[in-house]
Amino acid sequence: MATFPATVFFFINLILLGVALEDLE
């Protein structure tokens, strides 16, 4: 269960990265 928070954090980073890239264009 220790990998659950890390996975959530990873997905949040991916979403934020996607939004940031779309905002830059």
XYZ file of C-alpha atoms in Angstrom:
25
model
C 0.000 0.000 0.000
C 3.042 2.256 0.310
C 3.156 2.679 -3.468
C -0.395 4.061 -3.628
C 0.448 7.682 -2.628
C 3.425 7.674 -4.975
C 1.221 6.549 -7.872
C -1.342 9.268 -7.143
C 1.425 11.875 -6.969
C 2.803 10.609 -10.282
C -0.574 10.949 -12.002
C -1.040 14.436 -10.561
C 2.333 15.433 -12.015
C 1.312 14.063 -15.421
C -1.959 16.018 -15.346
C -0.201 19.224 -14.279
C 2.411 18.713 -16.994
C -0.301 18.238 -19.625
C -2.107 21.388 -18.528
C 1.145 23.360 -18.464
C 2.093 22.200 -21.966
C -1.342 23.087 -23.324
C -1.137 26.482 -21.638
C 2.251 27.179 -23.230
C 0.993 26.584 -26.759
